[in-house]
Tab-separated table of C-alpha atoms in Angstrom:
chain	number	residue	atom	x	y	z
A	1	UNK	CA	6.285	-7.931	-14.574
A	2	UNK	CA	3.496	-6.970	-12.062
A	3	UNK	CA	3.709	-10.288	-10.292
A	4	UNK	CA	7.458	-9.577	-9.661
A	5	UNK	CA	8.648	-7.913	-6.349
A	6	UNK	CA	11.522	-5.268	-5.282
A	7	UNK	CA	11.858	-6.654	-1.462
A	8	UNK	CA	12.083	-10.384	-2.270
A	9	UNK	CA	11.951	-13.371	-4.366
A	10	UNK	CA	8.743	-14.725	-3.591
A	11	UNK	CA	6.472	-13.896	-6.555
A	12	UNK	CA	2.895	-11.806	-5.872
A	13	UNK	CA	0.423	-13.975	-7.758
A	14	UNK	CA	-2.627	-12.296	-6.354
A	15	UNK	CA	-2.837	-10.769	-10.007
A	16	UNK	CA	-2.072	-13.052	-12.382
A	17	UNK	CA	-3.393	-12.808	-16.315
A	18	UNK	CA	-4.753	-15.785	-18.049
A	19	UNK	CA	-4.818	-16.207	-21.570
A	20	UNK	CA	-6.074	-18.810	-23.513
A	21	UNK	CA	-3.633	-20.619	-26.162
A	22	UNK	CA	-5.106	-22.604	-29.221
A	23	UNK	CA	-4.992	-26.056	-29.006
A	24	UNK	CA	-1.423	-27.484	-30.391
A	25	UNK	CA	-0.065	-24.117	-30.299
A	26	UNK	CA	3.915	-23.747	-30.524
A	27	UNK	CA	3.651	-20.391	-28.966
A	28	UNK	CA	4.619	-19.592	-25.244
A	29	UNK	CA	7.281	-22.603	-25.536
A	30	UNK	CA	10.038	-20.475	-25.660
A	31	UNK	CA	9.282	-18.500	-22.452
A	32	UNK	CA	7.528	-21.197	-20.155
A	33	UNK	CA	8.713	-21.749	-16.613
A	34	UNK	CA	10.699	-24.299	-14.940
A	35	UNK	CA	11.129	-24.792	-11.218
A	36	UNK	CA	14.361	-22.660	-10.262
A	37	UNK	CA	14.299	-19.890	-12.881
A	38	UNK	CA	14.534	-16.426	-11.981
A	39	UNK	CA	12.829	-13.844	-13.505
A	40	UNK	CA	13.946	-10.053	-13.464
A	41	UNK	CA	12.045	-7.270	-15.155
A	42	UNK	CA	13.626	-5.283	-17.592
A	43	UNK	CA	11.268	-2.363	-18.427
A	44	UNK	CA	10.178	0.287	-16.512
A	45	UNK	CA	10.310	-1.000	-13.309
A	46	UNK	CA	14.242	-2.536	-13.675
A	47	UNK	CA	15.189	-5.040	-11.724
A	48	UNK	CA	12.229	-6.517	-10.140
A	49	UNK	CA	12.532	-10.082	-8.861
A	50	UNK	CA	10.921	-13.308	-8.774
A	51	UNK	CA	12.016	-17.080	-7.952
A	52	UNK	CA	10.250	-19.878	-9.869
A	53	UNK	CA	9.047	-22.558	-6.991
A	54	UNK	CA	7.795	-25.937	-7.897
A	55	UNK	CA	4.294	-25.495	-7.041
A	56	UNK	CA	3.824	-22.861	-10.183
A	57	UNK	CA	2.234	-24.898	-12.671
A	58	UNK	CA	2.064	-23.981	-16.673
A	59	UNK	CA	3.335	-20.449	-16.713
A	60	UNK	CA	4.522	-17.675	-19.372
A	61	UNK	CA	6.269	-14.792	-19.304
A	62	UNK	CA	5.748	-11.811	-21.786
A	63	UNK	CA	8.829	-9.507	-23.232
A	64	UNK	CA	8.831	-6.955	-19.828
A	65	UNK	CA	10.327	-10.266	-18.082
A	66	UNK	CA	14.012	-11.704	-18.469
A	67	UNK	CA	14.966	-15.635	-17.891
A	68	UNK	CA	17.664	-16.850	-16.586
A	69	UNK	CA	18.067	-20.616	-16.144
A	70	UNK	CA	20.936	-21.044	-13.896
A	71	UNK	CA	23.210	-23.993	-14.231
A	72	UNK	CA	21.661	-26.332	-11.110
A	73	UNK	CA	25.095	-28.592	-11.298
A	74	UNK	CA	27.493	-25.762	-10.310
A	75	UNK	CA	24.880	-23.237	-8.975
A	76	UNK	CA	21.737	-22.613	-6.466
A	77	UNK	CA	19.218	-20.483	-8.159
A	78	UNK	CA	17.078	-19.567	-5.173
A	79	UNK	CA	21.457	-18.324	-3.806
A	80	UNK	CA	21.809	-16.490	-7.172
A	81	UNK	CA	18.157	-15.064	-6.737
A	82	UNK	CA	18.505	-13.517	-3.197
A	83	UNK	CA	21.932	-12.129	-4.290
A	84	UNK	CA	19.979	-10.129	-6.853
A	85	UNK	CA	17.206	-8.800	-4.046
A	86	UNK	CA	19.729	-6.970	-1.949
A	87	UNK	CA	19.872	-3.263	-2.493
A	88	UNK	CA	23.446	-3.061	-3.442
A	89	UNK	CA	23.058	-5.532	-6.333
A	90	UNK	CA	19.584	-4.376	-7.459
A	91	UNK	CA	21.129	-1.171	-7.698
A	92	UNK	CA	23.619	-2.150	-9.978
A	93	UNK	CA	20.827	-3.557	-12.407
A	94	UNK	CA	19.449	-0.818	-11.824
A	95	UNK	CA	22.967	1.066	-13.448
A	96	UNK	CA	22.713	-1.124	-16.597
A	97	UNK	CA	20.279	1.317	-17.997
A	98	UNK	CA	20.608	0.412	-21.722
A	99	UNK	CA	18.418	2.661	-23.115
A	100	UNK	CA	19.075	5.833	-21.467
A	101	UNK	CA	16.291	7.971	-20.548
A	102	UNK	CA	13.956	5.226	-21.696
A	103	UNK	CA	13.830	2.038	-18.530
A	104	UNK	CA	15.189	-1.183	-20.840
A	105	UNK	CA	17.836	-4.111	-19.422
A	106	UNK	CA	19.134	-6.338	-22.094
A	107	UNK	CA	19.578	-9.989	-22.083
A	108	UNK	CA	23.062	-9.465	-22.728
A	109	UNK	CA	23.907	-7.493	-19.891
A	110	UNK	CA	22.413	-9.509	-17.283
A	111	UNK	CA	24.693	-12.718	-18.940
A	112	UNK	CA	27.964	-10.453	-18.019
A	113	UNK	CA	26.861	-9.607	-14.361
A	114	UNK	CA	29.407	-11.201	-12.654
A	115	UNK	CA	29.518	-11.613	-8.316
A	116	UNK	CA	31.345	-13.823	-5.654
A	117	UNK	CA	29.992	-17.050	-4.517
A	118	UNK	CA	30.866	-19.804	-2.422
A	119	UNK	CA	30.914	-23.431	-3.673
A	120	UNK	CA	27.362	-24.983	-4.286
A	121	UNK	CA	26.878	-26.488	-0.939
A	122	UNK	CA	27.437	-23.205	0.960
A	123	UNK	CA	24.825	-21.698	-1.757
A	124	UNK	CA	22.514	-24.392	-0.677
A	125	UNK	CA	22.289	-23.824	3.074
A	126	UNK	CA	22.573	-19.931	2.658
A	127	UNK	CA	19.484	-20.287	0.174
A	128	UNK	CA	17.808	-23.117	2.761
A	129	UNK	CA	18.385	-20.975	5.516
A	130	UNK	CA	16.784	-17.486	3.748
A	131	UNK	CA	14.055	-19.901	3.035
A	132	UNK	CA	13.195	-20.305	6.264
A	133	UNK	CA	12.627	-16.997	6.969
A	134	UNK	CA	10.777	-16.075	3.603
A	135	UNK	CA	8.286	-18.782	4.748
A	136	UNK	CA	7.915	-17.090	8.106
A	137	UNK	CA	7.558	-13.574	6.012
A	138	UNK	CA	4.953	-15.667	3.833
A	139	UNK	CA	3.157	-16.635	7.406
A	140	UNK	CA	3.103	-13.412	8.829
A	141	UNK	CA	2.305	-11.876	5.743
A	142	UNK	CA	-0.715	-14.297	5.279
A	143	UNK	CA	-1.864	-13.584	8.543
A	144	UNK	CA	-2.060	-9.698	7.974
A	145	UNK	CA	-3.912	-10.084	5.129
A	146	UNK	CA	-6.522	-12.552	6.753
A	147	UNK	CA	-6.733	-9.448	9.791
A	148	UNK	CA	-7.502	-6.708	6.755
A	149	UNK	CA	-9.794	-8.560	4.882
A	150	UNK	CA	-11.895	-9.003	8.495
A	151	UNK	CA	-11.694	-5.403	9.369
A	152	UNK	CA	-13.005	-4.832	5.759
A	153	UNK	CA	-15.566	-7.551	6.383
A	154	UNK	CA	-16.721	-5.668	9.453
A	155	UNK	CA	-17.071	-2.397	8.025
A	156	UNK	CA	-19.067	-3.522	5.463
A	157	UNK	CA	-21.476	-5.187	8.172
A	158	UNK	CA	-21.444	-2.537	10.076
A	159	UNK	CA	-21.701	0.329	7.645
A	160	UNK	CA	-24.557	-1.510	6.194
A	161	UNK	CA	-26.035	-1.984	9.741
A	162	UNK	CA	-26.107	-5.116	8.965
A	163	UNK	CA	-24.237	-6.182	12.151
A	164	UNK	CA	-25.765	-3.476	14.716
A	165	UNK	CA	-24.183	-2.136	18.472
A	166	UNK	CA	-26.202	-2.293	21.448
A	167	UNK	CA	-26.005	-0.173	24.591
A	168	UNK	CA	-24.835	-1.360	27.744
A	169	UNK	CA	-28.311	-3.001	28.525
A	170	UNK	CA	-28.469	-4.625	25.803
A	171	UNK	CA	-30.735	-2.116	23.763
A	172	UNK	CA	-30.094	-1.627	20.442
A	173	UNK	CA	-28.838	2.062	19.575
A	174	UNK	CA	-31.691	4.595	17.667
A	175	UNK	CA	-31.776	4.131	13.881
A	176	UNK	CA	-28.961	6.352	12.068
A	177	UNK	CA	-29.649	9.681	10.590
A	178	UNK	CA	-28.854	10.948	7.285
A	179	UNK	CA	-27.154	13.936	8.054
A	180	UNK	CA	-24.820	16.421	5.305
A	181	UNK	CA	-21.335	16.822	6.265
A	182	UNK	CA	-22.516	20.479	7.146
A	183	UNK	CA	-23.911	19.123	9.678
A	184	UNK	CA	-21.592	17.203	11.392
A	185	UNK	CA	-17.924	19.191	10.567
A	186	UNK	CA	-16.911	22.967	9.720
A	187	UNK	CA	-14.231	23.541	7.280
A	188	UNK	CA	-10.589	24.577	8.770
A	189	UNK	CA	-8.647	27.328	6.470
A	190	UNK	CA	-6.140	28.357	9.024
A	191	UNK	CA	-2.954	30.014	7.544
A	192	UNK	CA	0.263	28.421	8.800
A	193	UNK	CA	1.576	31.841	10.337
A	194	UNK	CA	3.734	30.218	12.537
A	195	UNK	CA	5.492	28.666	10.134
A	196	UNK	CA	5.425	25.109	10.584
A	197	UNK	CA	7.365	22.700	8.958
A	198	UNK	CA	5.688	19.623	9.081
A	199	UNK	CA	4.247	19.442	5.346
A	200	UNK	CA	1.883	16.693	5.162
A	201	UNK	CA	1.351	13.835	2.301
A	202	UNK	CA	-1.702	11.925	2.343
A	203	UNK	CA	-0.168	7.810	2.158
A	204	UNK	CA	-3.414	5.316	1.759
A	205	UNK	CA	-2.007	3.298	4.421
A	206	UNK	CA	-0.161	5.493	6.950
A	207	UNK	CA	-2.563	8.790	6.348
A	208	UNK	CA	-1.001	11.868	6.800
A	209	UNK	CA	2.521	11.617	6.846
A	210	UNK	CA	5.783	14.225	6.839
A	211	UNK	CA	6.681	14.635	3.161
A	212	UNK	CA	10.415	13.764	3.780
A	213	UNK	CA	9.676	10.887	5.753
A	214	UNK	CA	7.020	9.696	2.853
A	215	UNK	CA	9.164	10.459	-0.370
A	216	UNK	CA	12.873	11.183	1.540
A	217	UNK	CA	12.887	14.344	0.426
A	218	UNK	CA	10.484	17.828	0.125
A	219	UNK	CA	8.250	18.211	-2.504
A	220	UNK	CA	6.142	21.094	-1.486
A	221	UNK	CA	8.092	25.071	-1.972
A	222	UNK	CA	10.249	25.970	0.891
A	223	UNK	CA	8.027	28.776	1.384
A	224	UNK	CA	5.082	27.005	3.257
A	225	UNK	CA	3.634	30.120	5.121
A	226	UNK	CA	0.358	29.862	2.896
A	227	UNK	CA	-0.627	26.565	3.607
A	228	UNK	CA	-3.165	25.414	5.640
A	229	UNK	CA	-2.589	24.130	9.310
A	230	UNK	CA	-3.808	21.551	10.948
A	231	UNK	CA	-4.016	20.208	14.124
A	232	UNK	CA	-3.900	16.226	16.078
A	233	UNK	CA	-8.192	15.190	14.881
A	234	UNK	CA	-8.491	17.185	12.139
A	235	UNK	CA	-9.484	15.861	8.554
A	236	UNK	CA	-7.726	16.755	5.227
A	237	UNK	CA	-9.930	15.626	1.518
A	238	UNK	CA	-7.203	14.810	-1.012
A	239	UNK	CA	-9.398	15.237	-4.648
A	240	UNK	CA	-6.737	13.089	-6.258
A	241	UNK	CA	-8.281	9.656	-6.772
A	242	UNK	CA	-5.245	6.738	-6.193
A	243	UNK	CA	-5.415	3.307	-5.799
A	244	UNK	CA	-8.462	2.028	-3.492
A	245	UNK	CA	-9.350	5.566	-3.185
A	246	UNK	CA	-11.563	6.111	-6.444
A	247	UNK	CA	-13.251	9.426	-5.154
A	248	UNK	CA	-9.737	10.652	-3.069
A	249	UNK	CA	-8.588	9.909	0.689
A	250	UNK	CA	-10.140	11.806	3.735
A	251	UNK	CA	-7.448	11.108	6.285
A	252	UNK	CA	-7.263	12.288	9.726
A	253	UNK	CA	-3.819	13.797	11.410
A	254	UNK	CA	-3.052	11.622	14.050
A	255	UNK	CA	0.553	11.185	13.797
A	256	UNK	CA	1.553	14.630	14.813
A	257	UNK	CA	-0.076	17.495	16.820
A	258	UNK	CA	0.500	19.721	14.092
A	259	UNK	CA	1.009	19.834	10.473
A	260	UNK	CA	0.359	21.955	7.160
A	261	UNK	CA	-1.349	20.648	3.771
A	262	UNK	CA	-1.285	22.577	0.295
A	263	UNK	CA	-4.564	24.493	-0.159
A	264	UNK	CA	-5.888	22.238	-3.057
A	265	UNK	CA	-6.705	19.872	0.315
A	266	UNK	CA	-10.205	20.527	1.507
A	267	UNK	CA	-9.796	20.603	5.721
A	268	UNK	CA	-12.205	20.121	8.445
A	269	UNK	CA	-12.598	19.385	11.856
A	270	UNK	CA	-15.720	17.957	13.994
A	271	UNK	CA	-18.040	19.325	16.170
A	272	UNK	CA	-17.989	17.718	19.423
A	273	UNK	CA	-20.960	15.749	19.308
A	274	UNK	CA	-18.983	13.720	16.958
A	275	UNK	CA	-16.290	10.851	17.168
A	276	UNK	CA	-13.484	11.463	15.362
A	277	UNK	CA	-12.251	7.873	15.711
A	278	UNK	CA	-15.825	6.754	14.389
A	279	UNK	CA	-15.141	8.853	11.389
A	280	UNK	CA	-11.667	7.766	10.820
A	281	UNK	CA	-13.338	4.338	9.689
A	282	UNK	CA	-16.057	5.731	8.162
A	283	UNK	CA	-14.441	7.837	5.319
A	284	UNK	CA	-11.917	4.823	5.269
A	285	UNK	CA	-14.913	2.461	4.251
A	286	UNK	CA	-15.352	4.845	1.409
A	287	UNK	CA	-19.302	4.640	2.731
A	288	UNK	CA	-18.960	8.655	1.516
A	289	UNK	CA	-17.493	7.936	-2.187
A	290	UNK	CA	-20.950	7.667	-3.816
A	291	UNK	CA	-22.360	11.058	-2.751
A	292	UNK	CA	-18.809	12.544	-3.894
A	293	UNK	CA	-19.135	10.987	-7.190
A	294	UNK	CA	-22.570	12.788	-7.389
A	295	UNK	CA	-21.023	16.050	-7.557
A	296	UNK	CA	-17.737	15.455	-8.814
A	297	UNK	CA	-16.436	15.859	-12.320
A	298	UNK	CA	-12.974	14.330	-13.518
A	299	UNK	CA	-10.847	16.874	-15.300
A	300	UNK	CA	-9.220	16.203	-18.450
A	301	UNK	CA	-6.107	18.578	-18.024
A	302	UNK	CA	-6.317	17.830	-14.111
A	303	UNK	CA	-3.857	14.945	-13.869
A	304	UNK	CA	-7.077	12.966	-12.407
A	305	UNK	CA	-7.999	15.881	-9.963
A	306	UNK	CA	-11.647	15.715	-9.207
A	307	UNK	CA	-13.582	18.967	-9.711
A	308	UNK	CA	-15.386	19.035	-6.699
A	309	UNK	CA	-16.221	22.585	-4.923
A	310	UNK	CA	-15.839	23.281	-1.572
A	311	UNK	CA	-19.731	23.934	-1.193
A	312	UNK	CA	-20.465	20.761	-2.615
A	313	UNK	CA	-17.881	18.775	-0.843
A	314	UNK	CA	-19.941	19.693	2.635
A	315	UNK	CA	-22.863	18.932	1.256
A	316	UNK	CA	-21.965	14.985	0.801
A	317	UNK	CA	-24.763	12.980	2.866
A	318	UNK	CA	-23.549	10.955	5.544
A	319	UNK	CA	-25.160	8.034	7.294
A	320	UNK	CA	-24.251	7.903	11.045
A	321	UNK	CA	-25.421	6.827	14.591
A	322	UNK	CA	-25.372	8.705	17.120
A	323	UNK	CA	-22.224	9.478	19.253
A	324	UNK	CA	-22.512	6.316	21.883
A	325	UNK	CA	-22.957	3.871	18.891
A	326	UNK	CA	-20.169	5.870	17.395
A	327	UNK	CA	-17.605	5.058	20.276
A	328	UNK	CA	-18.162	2.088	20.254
A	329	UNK	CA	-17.780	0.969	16.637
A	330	UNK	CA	-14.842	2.939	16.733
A	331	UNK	CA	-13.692	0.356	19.972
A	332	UNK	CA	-14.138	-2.166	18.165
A	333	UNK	CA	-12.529	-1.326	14.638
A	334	UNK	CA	-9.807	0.148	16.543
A	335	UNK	CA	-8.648	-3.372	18.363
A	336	UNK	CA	-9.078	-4.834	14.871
A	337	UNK	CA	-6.310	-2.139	13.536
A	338	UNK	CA	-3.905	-2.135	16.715
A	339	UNK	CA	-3.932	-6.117	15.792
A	340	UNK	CA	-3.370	-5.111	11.514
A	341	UNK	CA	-0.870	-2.854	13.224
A	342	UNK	CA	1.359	-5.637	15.391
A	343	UNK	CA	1.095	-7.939	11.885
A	344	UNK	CA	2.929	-5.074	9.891
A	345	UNK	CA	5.261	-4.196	11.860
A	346	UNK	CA	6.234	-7.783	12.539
A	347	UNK	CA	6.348	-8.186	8.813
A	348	UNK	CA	8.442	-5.097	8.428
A	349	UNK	CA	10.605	-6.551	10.997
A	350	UNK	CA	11.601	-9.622	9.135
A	351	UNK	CA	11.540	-8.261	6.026
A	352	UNK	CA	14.047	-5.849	7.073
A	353	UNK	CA	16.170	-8.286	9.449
A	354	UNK	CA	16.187	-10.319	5.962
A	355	UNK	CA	17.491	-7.346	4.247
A	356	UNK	CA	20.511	-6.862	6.983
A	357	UNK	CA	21.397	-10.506	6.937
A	358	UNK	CA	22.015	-10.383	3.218
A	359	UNK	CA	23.871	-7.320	2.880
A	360	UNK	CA	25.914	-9.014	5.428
A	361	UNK	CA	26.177	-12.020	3.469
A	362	UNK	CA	26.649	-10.787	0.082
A	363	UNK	CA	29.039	-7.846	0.802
């Protein structure tokens, strides 16, 4: 089910399981995969598609995972398959709920979903034509993948000092200093007493972002008065680990000149002898994560809050350069994100030009 996707066909096999079958075994017959076959998820996560291409090999798919063989003589599969991606028929999966509370989709309700269709040959060059652009998504998809894996590439080299900066002679830059956060950043409590309504959620890949933008709705008590404010190049320390971000996000605000944050965020800003650009990267490089695992302690009843004090928390050590090296690693990390930062929104682009054309299509 995790190698099915909600925005496409195109199955995500960046995480696939492999399991090991004894010789002349009968089992996995029943559920191995043929070219054409679409696969829908039908636990937890209903409704979740994939497309079965050619190029797949031996494959299996567990109980999470429906089947459905279309009939190839009267039917196009990859037609049927981006019929089920749009919103207004995933939603209706989405409806057959057969287990109330609990997320299940039976076999028996997907056989009576019923939907218009043109004859075969219109299915065929609708589905040849949405293939064209899914391999364009694929492209540009590939492409901003390659960009973040040499951004991450760089950090590493550069955070290691591996790869060093040199000054505009061509000197290198003074060996970094091991400094304590203390050192470089003072913590920012300011009450929101001018009631601002910008209530920040910290997003691994956009950083701070408006709640209702983020979720679509509030989440935070309409009273916000006792929150903390922040301004445009100030930091905020989530202590909730998430995905990629084992020891929490630092993020800093730079989508908004002003914004407020629940007090269970630790804030800060930097003095000016620092680069807050420089910084950005840094915490993103999670360089910092090991001297916050040092002091902090997982809580049982915490929901996977880290118990990390406020003392503590500016007491991290920090390797850094000084602030000419810091400008211009930040330079040059930067132009490697503005570039990350054209490939997304391209991708978003088509993905969402996709998205109109078949609502269009499939009314």
């Amino acid at each position: 089910m995790t190698n099915l996707v909600r925005d496409g066909i195109t199955l995500n096999l960046s995480d696939l399981k492999f399991v090991r079958l004894p010789e002349n075994s009968n089992e996995g017959k029943r559920t191995a995969l043929q070219h054409h076959d679409i696969l829908i998820s039908i636990t937890a996560e209903l409704g979740k598609l994939g497309w079965v291409p050619d190029d797949l090999g031996t494959a299996y798919i567990n109980q999470h995972t429906a089947l459905v063989r279309p009939d190839l003589s009267i039917t196009s599969s990859k037609f049927i398959a981006n019929l089920l991606s749009t919103k207004k028929y995933n939603t209706i999966l989405n409806q057959h709920n057969d287990a109330g509370a609990k997320s299940a989709l039976n076999l028996g309700t997907i056989k009576q979903f019923s939907f218009y269709a043109p004859n075969k040959n219109e299915q065929t060059k609708i589905a040849d034509f949405l293939s064209s652009i899914d391999k364009k998504i694929t492209l540009v998809n590939k492409q901003h993948g390659l960009l973040c894996q040499y951004k991450k590439s760089m950090m590493q080299k550069i955070f290691s000092q591996e790869l060093r900066f040199k000054d505009d002679n061509g000197t290198l830059f003074p060996k970094w200093s091991i400094l304590q956060l203390k050192d470089v950043a003072i913590r920012v409590t300011r009450k929101n007493k001018e009631n601002n309504n910008t209530i920040l959620t910290i997003s691994g890949r956009d950083g701070l972002v408006d709640q209702m933008t983020y979720f679509n709705k509030q989440i935070a008590s309409k009273n916000v008065t006792g929150y903390y404010l922040i301004k445009k190049g100030e930091f905020a320390y989530n202590k909730s680990y998430s995905q990629g971000y084992p020891m929490g996000a630092i993020k800093m605000l730079s989508n908004y000149e002003k914004g407020v944050v629940s007090t269970l965020y630790i804030c800060f800003k930097l003095n000016d002898e620092q680069s807050c650009d420089f910084y950005q990267h840094y915490f993103e490089s999670g360089l910092q994560n090991r001297a916050i695992e040092k002091v902090a302690q997982e809580g049982a009843r915490n929901h996977g809050l880290l118990n990390i004090g406020v003392n503590d928390f500016f007491d991290i050590e920090l390797q850094v350069p000084g602030l000419a090296e810091q400008n211009k690693i930040a330079r040059f990390l930067s132009a490697i994100e503005d570039k990350i930062a054209i490939k997304r929104a391209e991708l978003d682009m088509l993905k969402n030009w996709k998205q109109g054309l078949l609502q269009q299509m499939f009314v």
